[in-house]
Amino acid sequence: MKKNVLVLMLVLFSSVTVFAQTTIKGSVVDAVSNEPIPQVKITIEETLQTILTDARGEFSFTENVPLGEQVLKLEKNGYISARYPIVVNEGGTVDITDMQMQIDVSNTQDLFTVTLSDDELSDDFSGADNVSGLLQSSRDVFLRTAAFEFSQSFFRVRGLDSENGTLLINGVEMNKQFSGRPQWNNWGGLNDVVRNQEFNNGISPNAYNFGGLLGTTNIDVRASHYRRGGRLTYSSSNRSYTNRVMGTYSSGLTKGGWAYTISLGRRWGEEGYQEGTLYDANSAFLAVEKQINENHSLNFTGIYAYNRRGRAASHTQEVFDLKGIRYNEWWGYQDGEMRNSRIRRTNEPIFMLNHYWKLSPKTTLNTNAAYQFGEIGNSRLDNNGVSKIENIDGTFSYEGGGANPSPVYYQKLPSYFLREFPEDPGIAFGAQQAFLNDGQINWNSLYQANISNAVTGKNAIYALTEDRNDDQQLSFNSILTSELSDNIQLNASVNYRKLKSENFGAIVDLLGGNGYLDVDGFADDISTAENDLNNPGRIVQEGDRFRYDFDLNAEVIGGFAQAQFRYSKVDFFLGASITNTQYQRDGKYRNGAFPDNSFGKSEKLTFTGLGAKAGATYKITGKHLINVSGAYLSKAPTLRNTFANSRENNNIVPNITEEKIMGGEASYIFRSPIVKARLTGHYTQIQDANEISFFFADGIGGVAANPEVNFDETSNFIQEILQGVDKKYFGAEFGIEAQVTPTLKLKGAASIGQYTYDNNPNLFISGEGFVDNNNNDVGFIPLGQSNLKNYRVAAGPQQAYSFGFEYRDPDYWWFSATANMFADTYIDISPLIRSENFATDIDGQPFNDYDEDIARELLRQERFDDYFVVNLVGGKSWRINDYFVGFFASVNNVLDEVFRTGGFEQGRNANYRQLRDDRALDTPVFGSRYWYGRGATYFVNVYVRF
Amino acid sequence: MNHFVNKDIMKKAMKYFKLLSTVFVFTVLASCVNDDEFSLPNVSIPEVDLSELGSETTFTALYSRYQQALADGDQIATFEFDAPTYITAYVISSDQAGNFFEELIIQNKVDDSDDATDPRLGLKVEVNVRSLSDTYEFGRKIYIKLNELALGESNGVLTLGKPAGSDIEQIQEFEYLDLIIRDPEVATITPKVITDIANIEEGDLNTYLQLSNVQMNRFELDLTYAGEPTDEFDGFRTVESCENSGTLRLQTSTFADFKSLPLPQGSGTMNGIYSRDFGDDFDVFIINTTADVAMAGERCDPIELSCGLASSVGVNNLFSDDFETQTPFQPIGGNGWTNYIEAGTETFEAYTSGGTNSSQGVSARVGSFQSGDDSSVAWLITPAIDLNANNGVTFSFESSNSFSDGSTLEILFSPDWDGTEANVTSATWGVIPDAFVVQDSDFFGAWFESGDVDLSCGTGTINIAFKYTGSGQSDFDGTYELDFITIDAQ
């Protein structure tokens, strides 16, 4: 430490040379290896001017350089930030070469990535979502707290999900067109090489694109931007994987203008915190860059990340009470091995070519082409395989189907037996004992049923199937950055992307069966049972497509322009964007229930998105800043929320339109040498959003009563389409850190928000068998409005607080502890239960025993208990010759607090009577389903750097 | 350009790369997560050690045991205090097509063999589990441990289940595998062949039978097994013998996979289980799968007299009755009528009625609604008509109904009936299909003309009959009304 200060002083006093123009230039090197560090963000604190060091670690400021005593701030992920005081004289040049940065041995990024992208609940299918990945590179104490301390609670910054953040790799957008969210698994296990991240928080200018309200993260994977050297890492954890091995080597920029980086990673484990959640992931990364000359550079990056994991289920409280929070219904033993029926596989390699062109000293043009292809598969057990019975008279029928293999199927749980046999509790007790003693999938019984069926020439009853998503996406963009004048920077980009997404069901394992007959075993008659009328009665084998098969085609063209103005007291920016989005479904099967609108292409949908944003920062003094910004954007709904029932037909969500998002924020920022703090108020409105979900509903009396619809069953699989949803988010966030002594830092963060539905959106349901009086399929049935207004959006805890400290010993060891409190976490409510259907009897009249007070109580939104989580982390590093050896360990939720992170109401009891009767039971049969946070878990990491 | 530096860097890089690759390959090899490839598990069923099950008893002993319990004033027989006892049985039902639900039907023989000490018998076992055929498929040999179970009557048949007071309850999912034990054997079950439905015995209940030479009643040929709007829980259709007048109701669940399939149109054999309907009101036949139906042979419908409708009606009246001279609410009599009850208590009677559902003066009617009959069959037969001696004979009547539902009114003729009630059923009866009879869907208040049915293409002497057949569900059957019956010649 003392040595560094000495170096600094020398630099400081050797730096005065006279030129006509005032200039600050210099370079940054690694404090240990003396290798130059590229992509270090250098900020002049008073004016907030920033610049990044180049591949040689060099930088220079030539415009509007402030005079007098100034402070340069050096920041880069993986390094401890540094501040260097300098003195600037008019017309002089400050040349401050070889500023040193220390590797951040605490390296919280590793910790963070293990809780985030590895987390079970971050997948699209659980309904939960984690935005922390967007925040990991932030330096802001609040956002870092949100990323590292709050992420295990599925806290969402400002209540917004990750759809509202944009994730770029080398400037190419990685948010999926299907869900709007980034697919973290696509670069999982490559932590060493996705470390170079640039994050722009909230509504702020960024050089690449318009971005969302949560900001933009650009992961820089240019080969020349990696520091020369290598790293080997081994980690062990009981969170998701058991073991992780990673190795990375970067050449740095060689004299020939070449640079390359290679990284390999493997993560594996038989079981994570939840039972039966296997982990199996391999990753590989290669980036090669050639600096052709001063002005041109060409980079190739290839990312391969194969990931296969066993998923964990949500459960009702009854199940948690019996089996605990680690229980997972989805696995069972086969041949003595745990076999999980719900495997999520992702394998979507990315290849990109990037061209960097310095058009002039003040203008750069970055052009990128990327191709991503591959597959995502989510497996599940199918229990409805049938066989074609051909009769002697030429007629035939489809016979078969099996029992639900889920050990928590409601008819197997004690609550069901208590309801059905209230006078004989011994039956419920017997069921409870059976569930306690086993409660897992019985694979052998499935094999047995299939094999004995095969003996008689029949097809498989049970099959392990996969819902597949095979995407091919081509992206192209061009990003222009130009310093128009001393004070004005222009950013502009054009973007194009074309996606072909093949969606289909596939057979993974026939479980000893002969074949699987591709018809819908639930259908009432033979004609609607066909999944593909063009190939009726097809028997499929392992690997074959079945049940549904369609392409979603999307094409997006966009443009973005932005101007940033920087003056001594005020910085401001203006930005605008326009996007054209086209969607089309192309059905490959002619579905028996929808023969006229399932095969072939759907209507082509076109959406126009417009965006405008503006903001200003007023620098009262270097210590006090005020920042105000606002944005409006309209955008195409995601593919997922566009097609009403895409597996079966070409129907489009009724009244579909662009989603509108408006937001504004105002911040006060305080910076002193000891204390840094930020207080922000924010407000966001989302309008005309759609939400589609899919489930089995009992009691959709409102449908049966609709005079235009001929549907006499009162229970069915349905798609629930919530259309025209408005939501309102507002609140405040606060972060503070104080370096009370050179070794001790205190930090605190708080977020208080109110995130609610802001209207009563329209509710439609769609499904098979909704036909009008002329037997034409009506596609979907309006159920009127769902009374959601003022209900809370299920957006994680709406209040979160954190307080903690970091101790950093000069002897290269460190320790940090935080206490975190969470409140106002709400359950995801069922819109169906809050529609008119709720009070409607089968004849279309209100229930004669409807009691408003009881109804209000039934419809009250459940708020989860507040909870308190303590996290600890500490580590040490050693230098051995040219090698660094580091170690750290963290324990999350040290106190083993049991808490719910999320949950949803089951839509199965869709009307007043059913819900009332179910709730009246001691243990509801269709109680809400929950996810619980993990208890105490550990993560240990050792690494060698060279 | 400094080549040496460059080379050096490359060398170093290669070294690291090799190191990395080696480490990586090693870890990949060493850390295989074994859950991708699963081989077929061994699902063979082990031989059962019968000595552990206790002593074996017979079906007939169970039947006696139940009778004994009844004699003792109990409603169920339990085995709680017996020494460990089991029975050996073969599964003859399958819920795979959804026509059986949460029950197993078992019998003690694999074929029609019978012996005095252990006669061929069947039982029902109630188990609260779906897809029982996954475990106990058709033909599977099983052993049932009796000590925790009870015998009682459920839906009219002897049933094994769990004791619950004076009732039996289903065996539950958590215990069934311990109580019903599988043998490795899956036997080939040969049905007992039934050539005469009337000869099915009480002992055939819950056993696997083959009805030979049968067909579906010709009035139901447009129907599905159980997919009609009027079918609730079960659809009932009539299987009739081609040999004689025997009939049996085919019961099909509305949850069966084949419920929407049209009934077999021809004649042949049908394999299934002989049982009682849910309410224990009548005998039924239940199939496991339509694969057990082989009815594509030629139908054995009665002979027909069909000459179409006549363009004119002669003036020579051979027979007529507008019932005005009959005594209201008394059986139709006189005027040459034969009014015969083949089964049940209901007969054609005269009646008058006003209002929407009015008679036409005095009219005739027949119906088994609320009769309490298990079966209602009634005949109203005209005097003999000589088709040889008369030219251009025509026949007409008017009919109406009142919610006729499952009942039928047939217009028949016989060329050989001797005029005695005793021989009504043994005579040959053919149908006169051209006569329009009111349909169930017609408005109950209206009367419908049959049309002037031409009989001129027939020969010999015939009697014309109106035959009413109730469905056997007397709570459900409706009524037919008749009037203005006339037979004319040129």
PDB file of C-alpha atoms in Angstrom, chain A residues 399-495:
ATOM      1  CA  GLU A 399     -58.269 -46.393 -25.832  1.00  0.00           C
ATOM      2  CA  GLY A 400     -55.838 -45.941 -23.026  1.00  0.00           C
ATOM      3  CA  GLY A 401     -54.410 -43.284 -20.805  1.00  0.00           C
ATOM      4  CA  GLY A 402     -52.858 -43.765 -17.424  1.00  0.00           C
ATOM      5  CA  ALA A 403     -52.860 -42.291 -13.975  1.00  0.00           C
ATOM      6  CA  ASN A 404     -51.157 -39.058 -13.043  1.00  0.00           C
ATOM      7  CA  PRO A 405     -47.678 -40.136 -11.913  1.00  0.00           C
ATOM      8  CA  SER A 406     -47.159 -37.090  -9.721  1.00  0.00           C
ATOM      9  CA  PRO A 407     -46.802 -38.110  -6.074  1.00  0.00           C
ATOM     10  CA  VAL A 408     -48.460 -34.844  -5.061  1.00  0.00           C
ATOM     11  CA  TYR A 409     -51.416 -35.184  -7.383  1.00  0.00           C
ATOM     12  CA  TYR A 410     -54.232 -33.837  -5.243  1.00  0.00           C
ATOM     13  CA  GLN A 411     -56.004 -37.171  -5.105  1.00  0.00           C
ATOM     14  CA  LYS A 412     -53.022 -38.714  -3.364  1.00  0.00           C
ATOM     15  CA  LEU A 413     -52.567 -36.242  -0.544  1.00  0.00           C
ATOM     16  CA  PRO A 414     -54.070 -36.477   2.943  1.00  0.00           C
ATOM     17  CA  SER A 415     -56.162 -33.327   2.386  1.00  0.00           C
ATOM     18  CA  TYR A 416     -58.097 -35.064  -0.355  1.00  0.00           C
ATOM     19  CA  PHE A 417     -58.895 -38.050   1.814  1.00  0.00           C
ATOM     20  CA  LEU A 418     -59.925 -35.820   4.685  1.00  0.00           C
ATOM     21  CA  ARG A 419     -62.326 -34.114   2.324  1.00  0.00           C
ATOM     22  CA  GLU A 420     -63.643 -37.341   0.800  1.00  0.00           C
ATOM     23  CA  PHE A 421     -63.708 -39.495   3.930  1.00  0.00           C
ATOM     24  CA  PRO A 422     -64.113 -37.030   6.783  1.00  0.00           C
ATOM     25  CA  GLU A 423     -65.548 -39.736   9.012  1.00  0.00           C
ATOM     26  CA  ASP A 424     -62.576 -42.040   8.504  1.00  0.00           C
ATOM     27  CA  PRO A 425     -59.352 -40.141   9.271  1.00  0.00           C
ATOM     28  CA  GLY A 426     -57.479 -43.439   9.143  1.00  0.00           C
ATOM     29  CA  ILE A 427     -57.520 -43.245   5.366  1.00  0.00           C
ATOM     30  CA  ALA A 428     -55.938 -39.800   5.372  1.00  0.00           C
ATOM     31  CA  PHE A 429     -53.420 -41.045   7.884  1.00  0.00           C
ATOM     32  CA  GLY A 430     -52.572 -43.996   5.655  1.00  0.00           C
ATOM     33  CA  ALA A 431     -52.134 -41.683   2.688  1.00  0.00           C
ATOM     34  CA  GLN A 432     -49.959 -39.395   4.793  1.00  0.00           C
ATOM     35  CA  GLN A 433     -47.714 -42.254   5.898  1.00  0.00           C
ATOM     36  CA  ALA A 434     -47.398 -43.465   2.332  1.00  0.00           C
ATOM     37  CA  PHE A 435     -46.478 -39.968   1.186  1.00  0.00           C
ATOM     38  CA  LEU A 436     -43.989 -39.477   3.998  1.00  0.00           C
ATOM     39  CA  ASN A 437     -42.351 -42.819   3.322  1.00  0.00           C
ATOM     40  CA  ASP A 438     -42.114 -42.427  -0.409  1.00  0.00           C
ATOM     41  CA  GLY A 439     -43.637 -39.457  -2.174  1.00  0.00           C
ATOM     42  CA  GLN A 440     -41.527 -39.756  -5.317  1.00  0.00           C
ATOM     43  CA  ILE A 441     -42.151 -40.803  -8.887  1.00  0.00           C
ATOM     44  CA  ASN A 442     -42.296 -44.552  -9.314  1.00  0.00           C
ATOM     45  CA  TRP A 443     -40.435 -45.039 -12.575  1.00  0.00           C
ATOM     46  CA  ASN A 444     -40.599 -48.816 -12.386  1.00  0.00           C
ATOM     47  CA  SER A 445     -44.366 -48.821 -12.340  1.00  0.00           C
ATOM     48  CA  LEU A 446     -44.402 -46.697 -15.487  1.00  0.00           C
ATOM     49  CA  TYR A 447     -42.033 -49.091 -17.226  1.00  0.00           C
ATOM     50  CA  GLN A 448     -44.096 -52.005 -16.052  1.00  0.00           C
ATOM     51  CA  ALA A 449     -47.328 -50.578 -17.438  1.00  0.00           C
ATOM     52  CA  ASN A 450     -45.690 -49.801 -20.762  1.00  0.00           C
ATOM     53  CA  ILE A 451     -43.981 -53.143 -21.057  1.00  0.00           C
ATOM     54  CA  SER A 452     -47.099 -55.129 -20.241  1.00  0.00           C
ATOM     55  CA  ASN A 453     -49.005 -53.036 -22.738  1.00  0.00           C
ATOM     56  CA  ALA A 454     -46.335 -53.677 -25.328  1.00  0.00           C
ATOM     57  CA  VAL A 455     -46.755 -57.397 -24.824  1.00  0.00           C
ATOM     58  CA  THR A 456     -50.318 -57.086 -26.121  1.00  0.00           C
ATOM     59  CA  GLY A 457     -49.154 -55.004 -29.074  1.00  0.00           C
ATOM     60  CA  LYS A 458     -50.286 -51.718 -27.645  1.00  0.00           C
ATOM     61  CA  ASN A 459     -48.494 -48.398 -27.408  1.00  0.00           C
ATOM     62  CA  ALA A 460     -46.839 -46.639 -24.527  1.00  0.00           C
ATOM     63  CA  ILE A 461     -49.160 -45.230 -21.883  1.00  0.00           C
ATOM     64  CA  TYR A 462     -46.431 -43.185 -20.247  1.00  0.00           C
ATOM     65  CA  ALA A 463     -43.668 -41.328 -21.976  1.00  0.00           C
ATOM     66  CA  LEU A 464     -41.031 -38.819 -21.074  1.00  0.00           C
ATOM     67  CA  THR A 465     -41.630 -35.958 -23.451  1.00  0.00           C
ATOM     68  CA  GLU A 466     -40.023 -32.639 -24.084  1.00  0.00           C
ATOM     69  CA  ASP A 467     -41.351 -29.254 -25.062  1.00  0.00           C
ATOM     70  CA  ARG A 468     -38.795 -27.969 -27.496  1.00  0.00           C
ATOM     71  CA  ASN A 469     -37.828 -24.550 -28.628  1.00  0.00           C
ATOM     72  CA  ASP A 470     -35.322 -24.676 -31.463  1.00  0.00           C
ATOM     73  CA  ASP A 471     -34.329 -21.187 -32.441  1.00  0.00           C
ATOM     74  CA  GLN A 472     -32.210 -19.799 -35.204  1.00  0.00           C
ATOM     75  CA  GLN A 473     -31.539 -16.127 -34.950  1.00  0.00           C
ATOM     76  CA  LEU A 474     -29.528 -13.852 -37.122  1.00  0.00           C
ATOM     77  CA  SER A 475     -28.698 -10.414 -35.756  1.00  0.00           C
ATOM     78  CA  PHE A 476     -27.009  -7.542 -37.391  1.00  0.00           C
ATOM     79  CA  ASN A 477     -26.313  -4.090 -36.087  1.00  0.00           C
ATOM     80  CA  SER A 478     -24.182  -1.063 -36.587  1.00  0.00           C
ATOM     81  CA  ILE A 479     -23.361   1.373 -33.828  1.00  0.00           C
ATOM     82  CA  LEU A 480     -21.994   4.832 -34.481  1.00  0.00           C
ATOM     83  CA  THR A 481     -20.372   6.977 -31.809  1.00  0.00           C
ATOM     84  CA  SER A 482     -19.190  10.439 -32.651  1.00  0.00           C
ATOM     85  CA  GLU A 483     -17.937  13.418 -30.700  1.00  0.00           C
ATOM     86  CA  LEU A 484     -19.686  16.152 -32.654  1.00  0.00           C
ATOM     87  CA  SER A 485     -18.116  18.888 -30.657  1.00  0.00           C
ATOM     88  CA  ASP A 486     -16.366  19.396 -27.372  1.00  0.00           C
ATOM     89  CA  ASN A 487     -19.654  19.083 -25.580  1.00  0.00           C
ATOM     90  CA  ILE A 488     -21.793  16.903 -27.740  1.00  0.00           C
ATOM     91  CA  GLN A 489     -21.622  13.209 -28.358  1.00  0.00           C
ATOM     92  CA  LEU A 490     -23.858  11.484 -30.853  1.00  0.00           C
ATOM     93  CA  ASN A 491     -24.799   7.811 -30.648  1.00  0.00           C
ATOM     94  CA  ALA A 492     -26.805   6.054 -33.280  1.00  0.00           C
ATOM     95  CA  SER A 493     -27.491   2.480 -34.224  1.00  0.00           C
ATOM     96  CA  VAL A 494     -29.487   0.389 -36.612  1.00  0.00           C
ATOM     97  CA  ASN A 495     -30.525  -3.115 -35.695  1.00  0.00           C
TER      98      ASN A 495
END
